[in-house]
Amino acid sequence: MIKKLDKLILKAFVGPFIIIFFITLFVFVMQILWKYIDDLVGKGLDIITLTKFIIYASATLVTLALPIAILLSSIMTFGKLGENFELVAIKSSGISLLRFMRPLFFVAIILSFVTFIFANYIIPVANLKFAVIYNDIYRKSPAFDLKDGVFYTGFKGFSIKVAKKEKDKTTLKNILIYEQSNGPQDNTIIADRGTMKMSTDKKFLEFNLQNGNRYEEQGPISGMNNEFIRLNFKEYNKLFDLSQLDIQLTPDSLYKSNFKMQTLRQLDKVLDSVNRNKDSFAKRTQAELAYYFNYNKYKDSGQKKVTATTINVKTFDALIPDSLKTDVNQIALNAISTARNIMQITSADFENNSGNIRSILTEWHRKFSLSVACIVLLFIGAPLGSIIRKGGLGLPILVALIFFTVFHLLSTFGEKLVRQQTLTPMTGMWLPVIVLFPVGIYLTWKATRDSQLFNKEYYYLFLKRLSGIFIRRHSIGDKNFYGKSKKIKNNLPK
């Protein structure tokens, strides 16, 4: 049954958590948009496409926004209660900090479960959709927008420039069109003026050019006697296919093999097949090399050991007739070269297979480590808030950013060290939890004993006491020095 104390802490936690979560998610989304801004601007994207892009990007960032929201909101909640002396009143009534944290502990467990659901079921789909829509946007040509004196290259194989575009947006002056060809040079069209309009079926952009020339050179690229053609025209129509500017939809199956776009069940299946493939490398290599080392099958374990002394031969070359030495050596070299190539290919396949195993295990452990991180960051944030005893957005945000930066750097370094085969996937992906969990236990222990970790008066008194001890020892040393000097002076002969 929920008591009034639990309602108090939950009410104080939920509001800041929701606000901080959406603010953090918004900041991360802005970072994504800033990263891909060059691929989005100038493409003439519609609102639906941009909305899908933002939604898919947001879904992939939820597992990052939840831990920092738990950390910051817990610091703010306990800091505000400490600043208002509510924590003092609660502790004086005999209620421990751990009992006071219990409702937030259950909330953290629920949020960690939500994080796992997102990481296992929603994020793989969001990653797949995001990769598909980003590929479509990336391959989409910029929206058609002719600017005065600037080459437009949105149509594949063409480069268009106009000196001036009239206010009616259709009349053009001094038009230059380069058309890529298979000849030694690009075809060129130059016209004094012209107009552009959409075709009736809205599939083509039609240029009606007037008073100009078309230049074309035909023949081989390296030829010296090529044919040069100049066509003078009073009116010339040129059509451009507008379908090149549309988004070309990419099938989802193109990215389904990516490990970041698979659930735990799918990863387990892939891991099982990859492990079986790894076990077959030794047999496959042995079978491929057996043809080039077929003398092994003629070995006899009971055969008497033969040495150069017993057969009275110093070298292997002495066993081969002179007429066959060249052929035998060439065959041996070919066999060794082929065997080396087989080993190189097998080694590359083995490294690729091992890399796939590391990638699969990395994604497998990531889904669980992000979930557990929510609980670990709660046991850092709540004790910190009770120790800091400051609410608002000042010191709590600074402390939260420091710990989240440490968490994010440990996650990044752990994943990088896994790729470099320095750490195992399990150790690398659980590195933030391994490092921060003892910190959370220590801070919780200090908070239950009313630690003065962030109390400046405590450090001021400590430094004052330390300086007093230093001054006292210095004065005692001076007295001893002067006392010994006076005693030595009295003992000197007069």
Coordinates of C-alpha atoms in Angstrom, one line a residue:
M1 CA 0.0 0.0 0.0
I2 CA 1.4 3.4 -0.9
K3 CA 1.9 5.7 2.0
K4 CA 1.8 9.5 2.1
L5 CA 5.6 9.5 2.3
D6 CA 5.8 7.5 -1.0
K7 CA 3.3 9.8 -2.6
L8 CA 5.4 12.8 -1.6
I9 CA 8.6 11.5 -3.2
L10 CA 6.8 10.3 -6.3
K11 CA 5.0 13.6 -6.8
A12 CA 8.3 15.5 -6.4
F13 CA 10.1 13.1 -8.8
V14 CA 7.6 12.7 -11.7
G15 CA 7.3 16.3 -12.7
P16 CA 11.0 17.0 -13.1
F17 CA 11.6 13.6 -14.7
I18 CA 9.0 14.2 -17.5
I19 CA 10.3 17.7 -18.2
I20 CA 14.0 16.7 -18.2
F21 CA 13.3 13.6 -20.3
F22 CA 11.7 15.6 -23.1
I23 CA 14.3 18.4 -22.9
T24 CA 17.1 15.8 -23.1
L25 CA 15.4 14.1 -26.0
F26 CA 15.0 17.4 -27.8
V27 CA 18.7 18.2 -27.4
F28 CA 19.7 14.9 -28.8
V29 CA 17.3 15.2 -31.7
M30 CA 18.8 18.7 -32.5
Q31 CA 22.2 17.1 -32.4
I32 CA 21.1 14.5 -35.0
L33 CA 19.5 17.2 -37.2
W34 CA 22.7 19.3 -37.0
K35 CA 24.7 16.2 -38.0
Y36 CA 22.6 15.5 -41.1
I37 CA 21.7 19.1 -41.9
D38 CA 23.7 19.1 -45.1
D39 CA 21.8 16.1 -46.4
L40 CA 18.4 17.6 -45.6
V41 CA 18.7 21.2 -46.7
G42 CA 17.8 22.0 -50.3
K43 CA 16.1 18.7 -51.0
G44 CA 12.5 20.1 -51.0
L45 CA 11.4 17.5 -48.5
D46 CA 7.8 17.4 -47.5
I47 CA 6.5 17.6 -43.9
I48 CA 5.6 13.9 -43.7
T49 CA 9.2 12.8 -44.7
L50 CA 10.8 15.2 -42.2
T51 CA 8.4 14.1 -39.5
K52 CA 9.2 10.4 -40.1
F53 CA 12.9 11.2 -40.0
I54 CA 12.6 13.0 -36.6
I55 CA 10.4 10.3 -35.1
Y56 CA 12.7 7.5 -36.1
A57 CA 15.7 9.4 -34.8
S58 CA 13.9 10.2 -31.5
A59 CA 13.1 6.5 -31.0
T60 CA 16.8 5.5 -31.2
L61 CA 17.7 8.1 -28.5
V62 CA 15.2 7.2 -25.9
T63 CA 17.6 4.8 -24.2
L64 CA 20.1 7.6 -23.8
A65 CA 17.6 10.2 -22.6
L66 CA 16.1 7.9 -19.9
P67 CA 19.2 7.4 -17.8
I68 CA 20.2 11.1 -17.8
A69 CA 16.6 12.0 -16.9
I70 CA 16.6 9.6 -14.0
L71 CA 20.0 10.9 -12.8
L72 CA 19.2 14.6 -13.0
S73 CA 15.6 14.4 -11.7
S74 CA 16.7 12.3 -8.7
I75 CA 19.4 14.8 -7.9
M76 CA 16.9 17.7 -8.2
T77 CA 14.2 15.9 -6.2
F78 CA 16.4 15.0 -3.2
G79 CA 18.3 18.3 -3.4
K80 CA 15.1 20.3 -3.2
L81 CA 13.8 18.2 -0.2
G82 CA 17.1 18.7 1.5
E83 CA 17.1 22.4 0.8
N84 CA 13.7 22.7 2.4
F85 CA 14.8 20.6 5.4
E86 CA 12.2 18.0 4.6
L87 CA 14.9 15.3 4.5
V88 CA 16.0 16.4 8.0
A89 CA 12.5 16.1 9.3
I90 CA 12.0 12.6 7.7
K91 CA 15.3 11.3 9.1
S92 CA 14.6 12.7 12.6
S93 CA 11.3 10.7 12.6
G94 CA 13.4 7.5 12.3
I95 CA 12.9 6.9 8.5
S96 CA 16.2 6.0 6.8
L97 CA 17.3 7.3 3.4
L98 CA 17.0 3.8 1.8
R99 CA 13.3 3.6 2.9
F100 CA 12.7 7.0 1.5
M101 CA 14.3 5.9 -1.8
R102 CA 12.2 2.8 -2.1
P103 CA 9.4 4.2 -4.3
L104 CA 12.0 5.6 -6.7
F105 CA 13.8 2.3 -6.7
F106 CA 10.6 0.6 -8.0
V107 CA 10.2 3.4 -10.5
A108 CA 13.7 2.8 -11.7
I109 CA 13.0 -0.9 -12.1
I110 CA 9.9 -0.1 -14.2
L111 CA 11.9 2.4 -16.3
S112 CA 14.7 -0.1 -16.8
F113 CA 12.1 -2.6 -18.1
V114 CA 10.8 0.1 -20.4
T115 CA 14.4 0.8 -21.6
F116 CA 14.8 -2.9 -22.3
I117 CA 11.6 -3.0 -24.3
F118 CA 12.7 -0.1 -26.4
A119 CA 16.2 -1.5 -26.9
N120 CA 15.0 -4.9 -27.9
Y121 CA 11.8 -4.3 -29.8
I122 CA 11.4 -0.7 -30.8
I123 CA 14.9 0.6 -31.5
P124 CA 15.8 -2.2 -34.0
V125 CA 12.7 -1.3 -36.1
A126 CA 13.5 2.5 -35.6
N127 CA 17.1 1.9 -36.7
L128 CA 15.9 0.0 -39.8
K129 CA 13.3 2.7 -40.7
F130 CA 15.8 5.5 -40.0
A131 CA 18.5 3.9 -42.2
V132 CA 16.0 3.4 -45.1
I133 CA 14.6 6.9 -45.0
Y134 CA 18.0 8.5 -44.6
N135 CA 19.3 6.5 -47.6
D136 CA 16.2 7.7 -49.6
I137 CA 16.9 11.3 -48.5
Y138 CA 20.6 11.0 -49.3
R139 CA 20.0 9.8 -52.8
K140 CA 17.3 12.4 -53.5
S141 CA 18.5 15.2 -55.7
P142 CA 18.1 18.8 -54.5
A143 CA 14.9 20.6 -55.4
F144 CA 14.9 22.3 -58.7
D145 CA 15.9 25.9 -58.0
L146 CA 17.9 27.8 -60.7
K147 CA 19.9 30.7 -59.4
D148 CA 21.5 33.4 -61.4
G149 CA 25.1 32.6 -62.4
V150 CA 25.1 29.3 -60.5
F151 CA 25.4 25.9 -62.0
Y152 CA 22.6 23.5 -61.1
T153 CA 23.5 19.8 -61.1
G154 CA 20.3 18.2 -59.8
F155 CA 19.6 16.3 -63.1
K156 CA 22.0 13.4 -63.6
G157 CA 24.4 14.0 -66.5
F158 CA 23.5 17.7 -66.9
S159 CA 24.8 21.0 -65.6
I160 CA 22.7 24.1 -66.2
K161 CA 23.5 27.8 -65.7
V162 CA 21.5 30.9 -66.5
A163 CA 22.7 34.5 -66.4
K164 CA 19.4 35.9 -65.3
K165 CA 16.0 34.6 -64.3
E166 CA 13.1 37.1 -64.7
K167 CA 10.6 37.9 -62.0
D168 CA 8.0 35.6 -63.7
K169 CA 10.3 32.7 -62.8
T170 CA 9.9 31.2 -66.3
T171 CA 11.8 33.5 -68.6
L172 CA 15.6 32.8 -68.8
K173 CA 18.5 34.7 -70.4
N174 CA 21.9 33.5 -71.5
I175 CA 21.4 29.8 -70.9
L176 CA 24.3 27.3 -70.8
I177 CA 23.7 23.5 -70.7
Y178 CA 26.5 20.9 -70.4
E179 CA 25.3 17.4 -71.3
Q180 CA 27.6 14.5 -70.4
S181 CA 28.3 12.1 -73.3
N182 CA 30.5 9.1 -74.2
G183 CA 32.5 11.2 -76.6
P184 CA 35.8 13.1 -76.0
Q185 CA 33.9 16.1 -74.7
D186 CA 30.6 17.0 -73.2
N187 CA 27.9 18.3 -75.5
T188 CA 27.1 22.0 -75.0
I189 CA 24.0 24.0 -75.6
I190 CA 24.1 27.8 -75.6
A191 CA 21.0 30.0 -76.1
D192 CA 20.3 33.7 -75.8
R193 CA 17.0 33.3 -74.1
G194 CA 14.3 30.7 -73.3
T195 CA 11.4 29.7 -71.1
M196 CA 10.8 26.8 -68.8
K197 CA 7.6 25.1 -67.8
M198 CA 6.2 21.8 -66.5
S199 CA 4.9 19.3 -69.0
T200 CA 1.2 18.5 -69.0
D201 CA 1.6 15.2 -67.1
K202 CA 3.9 16.9 -64.5
K203 CA 6.7 14.4 -65.3
F204 CA 9.1 16.6 -67.3
L205 CA 10.6 20.0 -67.1
E206 CA 10.6 21.6 -70.6
F207 CA 13.1 24.2 -71.7
N208 CA 12.1 26.1 -74.8
L209 CA 15.4 27.6 -76.0
Q210 CA 15.7 30.4 -78.6
N211 CA 18.5 31.7 -80.8
G212 CA 21.4 29.4 -79.9
N213 CA 23.8 26.7 -80.9
R214 CA 24.4 23.0 -80.0
Y215 CA 28.1 21.8 -80.0
E216 CA 28.9 18.1 -80.2
E217 CA 32.1 16.2 -80.9
Q218 CA 31.9 12.6 -82.1
G219 CA 34.7 10.0 -82.2
P220 CA 37.0 8.1 -79.9
I221 CA 38.3 9.8 -76.8
S222 CA 41.9 9.5 -77.9
G223 CA 41.2 10.2 -81.6
M224 CA 42.8 13.0 -83.5
N225 CA 40.4 13.3 -86.4
N226 CA 37.1 13.5 -84.6
E227 CA 34.0 14.9 -86.1
F228 CA 32.8 18.3 -84.7
I229 CA 29.2 19.2 -85.2
R230 CA 27.6 22.6 -84.6
L231 CA 23.9 23.0 -84.9
N232 CA 22.4 26.4 -85.1
F233 CA 18.7 26.8 -84.0
K234 CA 16.1 29.4 -83.6
E235 CA 14.0 27.2 -81.4
Y236 CA 15.0 24.1 -79.5
N237 CA 13.1 22.0 -76.9
K238 CA 15.0 20.2 -74.1
L239 CA 13.2 17.9 -71.6
F240 CA 14.4 16.9 -68.2
D241 CA 13.0 13.9 -66.3
L242 CA 11.6 15.2 -63.0
S243 CA 11.5 11.7 -61.5
Q244 CA 15.2 12.1 -60.7
L245 CA 14.3 14.6 -58.0
D246 CA 11.8 12.2 -56.3
I247 CA 12.7 10.0 -53.3
Q248 CA 13.5 6.5 -54.5
L249 CA 12.1 4.1 -51.9
T250 CA 14.6 1.6 -50.5
P251 CA 13.3 -1.9 -49.5
D252 CA 13.6 -2.7 -45.8
S253 CA 15.3 -6.0 -46.6
L254 CA 18.5 -4.1 -47.6
Y255 CA 19.4 -3.4 -43.9
K256 CA 17.8 -6.4 -42.1
S257 CA 21.2 -8.1 -41.7
N258 CA 22.6 -5.3 -39.6
F259 CA 23.0 -6.4 -36.0
K260 CA 21.7 -3.1 -34.7
M261 CA 18.4 -3.8 -36.3
Q262 CA 17.7 -7.2 -34.7
T263 CA 16.1 -8.4 -31.5
L264 CA 17.6 -10.7 -28.9
R265 CA 16.0 -13.7 -30.5
Q266 CA 17.3 -12.8 -33.9
L267 CA 20.8 -12.1 -32.5
D268 CA 20.8 -15.5 -30.8
K269 CA 19.9 -17.3 -34.1
V270 CA 22.6 -15.4 -36.0
L271 CA 25.1 -16.0 -33.2
D272 CA 24.4 -19.8 -33.3
S273 CA 24.9 -20.0 -37.0
V274 CA 28.1 -17.8 -36.9
N275 CA 29.5 -20.0 -34.1
R276 CA 28.8 -23.1 -36.2
N277 CA 30.6 -21.5 -39.2
K278 CA 33.5 -20.7 -36.9
D279 CA 33.8 -24.3 -35.9
S280 CA 34.0 -25.4 -39.5
F281 CA 37.1 -23.3 -40.4
A282 CA 39.6 -26.0 -39.3
K283 CA 37.9 -28.8 -41.3
R284 CA 37.5 -26.5 -44.3
T285 CA 41.1 -25.4 -44.2
Q286 CA 42.3 -29.0 -43.8
A287 CA 40.2 -30.2 -46.7
E288 CA 41.4 -27.4 -49.0
L289 CA 45.1 -27.9 -48.2
A290 CA 45.0 -31.7 -48.4
Y291 CA 45.4 -31.7 -52.2
Y292 CA 48.6 -29.7 -52.0
F293 CA 50.1 -31.8 -49.1
N294 CA 48.9 -35.2 -50.3
Y295 CA 52.1 -36.9 -49.2
N296 CA 50.7 -37.0 -45.7
K297 CA 48.4 -39.8 -46.6
Y298 CA 51.4 -42.0 -47.5
K299 CA 52.9 -41.7 -44.1
D300 CA 53.5 -45.0 -42.3
S301 CA 53.7 -44.9 -38.5
G302 CA 55.6 -48.2 -38.3
Q303 CA 58.1 -47.1 -40.9
K304 CA 61.7 -47.1 -39.8
K305 CA 63.2 -43.6 -39.4
V306 CA 65.2 -42.6 -42.4
T307 CA 68.1 -40.2 -42.1
A308 CA 70.6 -38.8 -44.6
T309 CA 73.2 -41.2 -43.1
T310 CA 71.2 -44.4 -43.7
I311 CA 70.6 -43.6 -47.4
N312 CA 73.9 -41.9 -47.8
V313 CA 72.4 -38.7 -49.3
K314 CA 73.2 -35.2 -48.2
T315 CA 70.4 -33.2 -49.8
F316 CA 67.0 -33.7 -51.2
D317 CA 68.1 -32.4 -54.6
A318 CA 70.4 -35.4 -54.9
L319 CA 67.3 -37.7 -55.1
I320 CA 65.9 -35.8 -58.1
P321 CA 67.4 -36.3 -61.6
D322 CA 68.8 -33.1 -63.2
S323 CA 66.3 -33.2 -66.0
L324 CA 63.4 -32.9 -63.5
K325 CA 64.7 -30.4 -61.0
T326 CA 63.3 -27.4 -62.7
D327 CA 59.8 -28.9 -63.0
V328 CA 59.8 -30.3 -59.4
N329 CA 60.9 -26.9 -58.0
Q330 CA 58.2 -25.1 -60.0
I331 CA 55.5 -27.5 -58.9
A332 CA 56.6 -27.1 -55.3
L333 CA 56.6 -23.3 -55.6
N334 CA 53.1 -23.3 -57.1
A335 CA 51.8 -25.6 -54.4
I336 CA 53.3 -23.3 -51.7
S337 CA 51.9 -20.2 -53.3
T338 CA 48.4 -21.7 -53.6
A339 CA 48.5 -22.9 -50.0
R340 CA 49.5 -19.5 -48.8
N341 CA 46.7 -17.9 -50.7
I342 CA 44.2 -20.4 -49.2
M343 CA 45.5 -19.6 -45.7
Q344 CA 45.2 -15.8 -46.4
I345 CA 41.6 -16.1 -47.6
T346 CA 40.7 -18.4 -44.7
S347 CA 42.4 -16.0 -42.2
A348 CA 40.4 -13.1 -43.6
D349 CA 37.2 -15.0 -43.4
F350 CA 38.0 -16.1 -39.8
E351 CA 38.7 -12.5 -38.8
N352 CA 35.4 -11.3 -40.4
N353 CA 33.6 -14.1 -38.7
S354 CA 35.2 -13.2 -35.3
G355 CA 34.2 -9.5 -35.9
N356 CA 30.6 -10.5 -36.5
I357 CA 30.6 -12.5 -33.2
R358 CA 32.0 -9.4 -31.4
S359 CA 29.4 -7.1 -33.0
I360 CA 26.5 -9.5 -32.1
L361 CA 27.6 -9.9 -28.5
T362 CA 28.1 -6.1 -28.3
E363 CA 24.5 -5.4 -29.3
W364 CA 23.3 -8.3 -27.1
H365 CA 24.9 -6.9 -24.0
R366 CA 24.0 -3.3 -24.9
K367 CA 20.3 -4.1 -24.5
F368 CA 20.8 -5.2 -20.9
S369 CA 23.5 -2.7 -19.8
L370 CA 21.4 0.3 -20.7
S371 CA 18.5 -1.1 -18.7
V372 CA 20.7 -1.7 -15.6
A373 CA 22.3 1.7 -16.0
C374 CA 18.9 3.3 -15.0
I375 CA 19.0 1.7 -11.6
V376 CA 22.7 2.5 -11.1
L377 CA 22.3 6.2 -12.0
L378 CA 19.4 6.4 -9.5
F379 CA 21.7 5.2 -6.7
I380 CA 24.1 7.9 -7.8
G381 CA 21.6 10.7 -8.2
A382 CA 19.4 10.3 -5.1
P383 CA 22.4 10.2 -2.6
L384 CA 24.0 13.1 -4.4
G385 CA 20.8 15.2 -4.1
S386 CA 20.6 14.5 -0.3
I387 CA 24.3 15.4 0.1
I388 CA 24.2 18.5 -2.1
R389 CA 20.9 19.8 -0.6
K390 CA 20.4 22.2 -3.5
G391 CA 17.4 22.2 -5.8
G392 CA 16.8 24.0 -9.0
L393 CA 18.9 23.9 -12.2
G394 CA 22.3 25.1 -10.9
L395 CA 24.6 22.8 -9.1
P396 CA 22.4 19.7 -9.8
I397 CA 22.7 20.1 -13.5
L398 CA 26.5 20.5 -13.3
V399 CA 26.9 17.4 -11.2
A400 CA 24.5 15.4 -13.4
L401 CA 26.4 16.4 -16.5
I402 CA 29.7 15.3 -15.0
F403 CA 28.4 11.9 -14.1
F404 CA 26.5 11.4 -17.4
T405 CA 29.7 12.5 -19.3
V406 CA 31.6 9.8 -17.4
F407 CA 28.9 7.3 -18.2
H408 CA 28.8 8.2 -21.9
L409 CA 32.6 8.2 -22.2
L410 CA 32.9 4.8 -20.6
S411 CA 30.2 3.4 -22.9
T412 CA 32.0 4.8 -26.0
F413 CA 35.5 3.7 -24.8
G414 CA 34.1 0.3 -23.9
E415 CA 32.6 -0.3 -27.4
K416 CA 35.8 1.0 -29.0
L417 CA 38.0 -1.3 -27.0
V418 CA 35.7 -4.2 -27.9
R419 CA 36.2 -3.4 -31.6
Q420 CA 40.0 -3.3 -31.0
Q421 CA 39.8 -6.7 -29.3
T422 CA 41.2 -5.2 -26.1
L423 CA 38.2 -6.1 -24.0
T424 CA 35.6 -8.8 -24.4
P425 CA 32.1 -7.7 -25.5
M426 CA 30.7 -8.4 -22.0
T427 CA 33.3 -6.3 -20.2
G428 CA 33.3 -3.5 -22.7
M429 CA 29.5 -3.0 -22.7
W430 CA 29.2 -3.4 -18.9
L431 CA 32.1 -1.1 -18.2
P432 CA 30.0 2.0 -17.2
V433 CA 28.0 -0.2 -14.8
I434 CA 31.1 -1.8 -13.4
V435 CA 32.7 1.6 -12.7
L436 CA 29.7 3.5 -11.5
F437 CA 28.1 0.9 -9.4
P438 CA 30.7 1.1 -6.6
V439 CA 30.4 4.9 -6.8
G440 CA 26.7 4.6 -6.2
I441 CA 27.2 2.3 -3.2
Y442 CA 29.8 4.7 -1.7
L443 CA 27.6 7.8 -2.2
T444 CA 24.6 5.9 -0.7
W445 CA 26.7 4.9 2.3
K446 CA 27.9 8.5 2.7
A447 CA 24.4 9.9 2.4
T448 CA 22.9 7.6 5.0
R449 CA 25.5 9.0 7.5
D450 CA 24.9 12.7 6.6
S451 CA 28.1 13.2 4.8
Q452 CA 29.6 16.7 4.4
L453 CA 31.1 15.9 0.9
F454 CA 29.6 19.1 -0.7
N455 CA 29.5 21.3 2.3
K456 CA 31.9 24.2 1.8
E457 CA 31.9 25.1 5.5
Y458 CA 33.2 21.6 6.3
Y459 CA 36.2 22.0 4.0
Y460 CA 36.7 25.6 5.3
L461 CA 36.9 24.3 8.9
F462 CA 39.1 21.3 7.8
L463 CA 41.6 23.7 6.1
K464 CA 41.5 26.1 9.0
R465 CA 42.2 23.2 11.4
L466 CA 45.0 21.9 9.2
S467 CA 46.6 25.4 8.9
G468 CA 46.4 25.7 12.7
I469 CA 48.2 22.4 13.2
F470 CA 50.9 23.6 10.8
I471 CA 51.3 27.0 12.5
R472 CA 51.5 25.3 15.9
R473 CA 54.2 22.9 14.8
H474 CA 56.1 25.8 13.2
S475 CA 56.0 27.8 16.4
I476 CA 57.1 24.8 18.5
G477 CA 60.0 24.3 16.1
D478 CA 61.1 28.0 16.5
K479 CA 61.0 27.8 20.3
N480 CA 63.1 24.6 20.3
F481 CA 65.6 26.2 17.9
Y482 CA 65.9 29.4 20.0
G483 CA 66.2 27.3 23.2
K484 CA 69.0 25.2 21.8
S485 CA 70.8 28.3 20.5
K486 CA 70.6 30.0 23.9
K487 CA 71.9 26.9 25.6
I488 CA 74.8 26.6 23.2
K489 CA 75.7 30.3 23.7
N490 CA 75.8 29.9 27.5
N491 CA 78.1 26.9 27.3
L492 CA 80.6 28.7 25.2
P493 CA 83.9 29.7 27.0
K494 CA 84.1 33.4 27.9

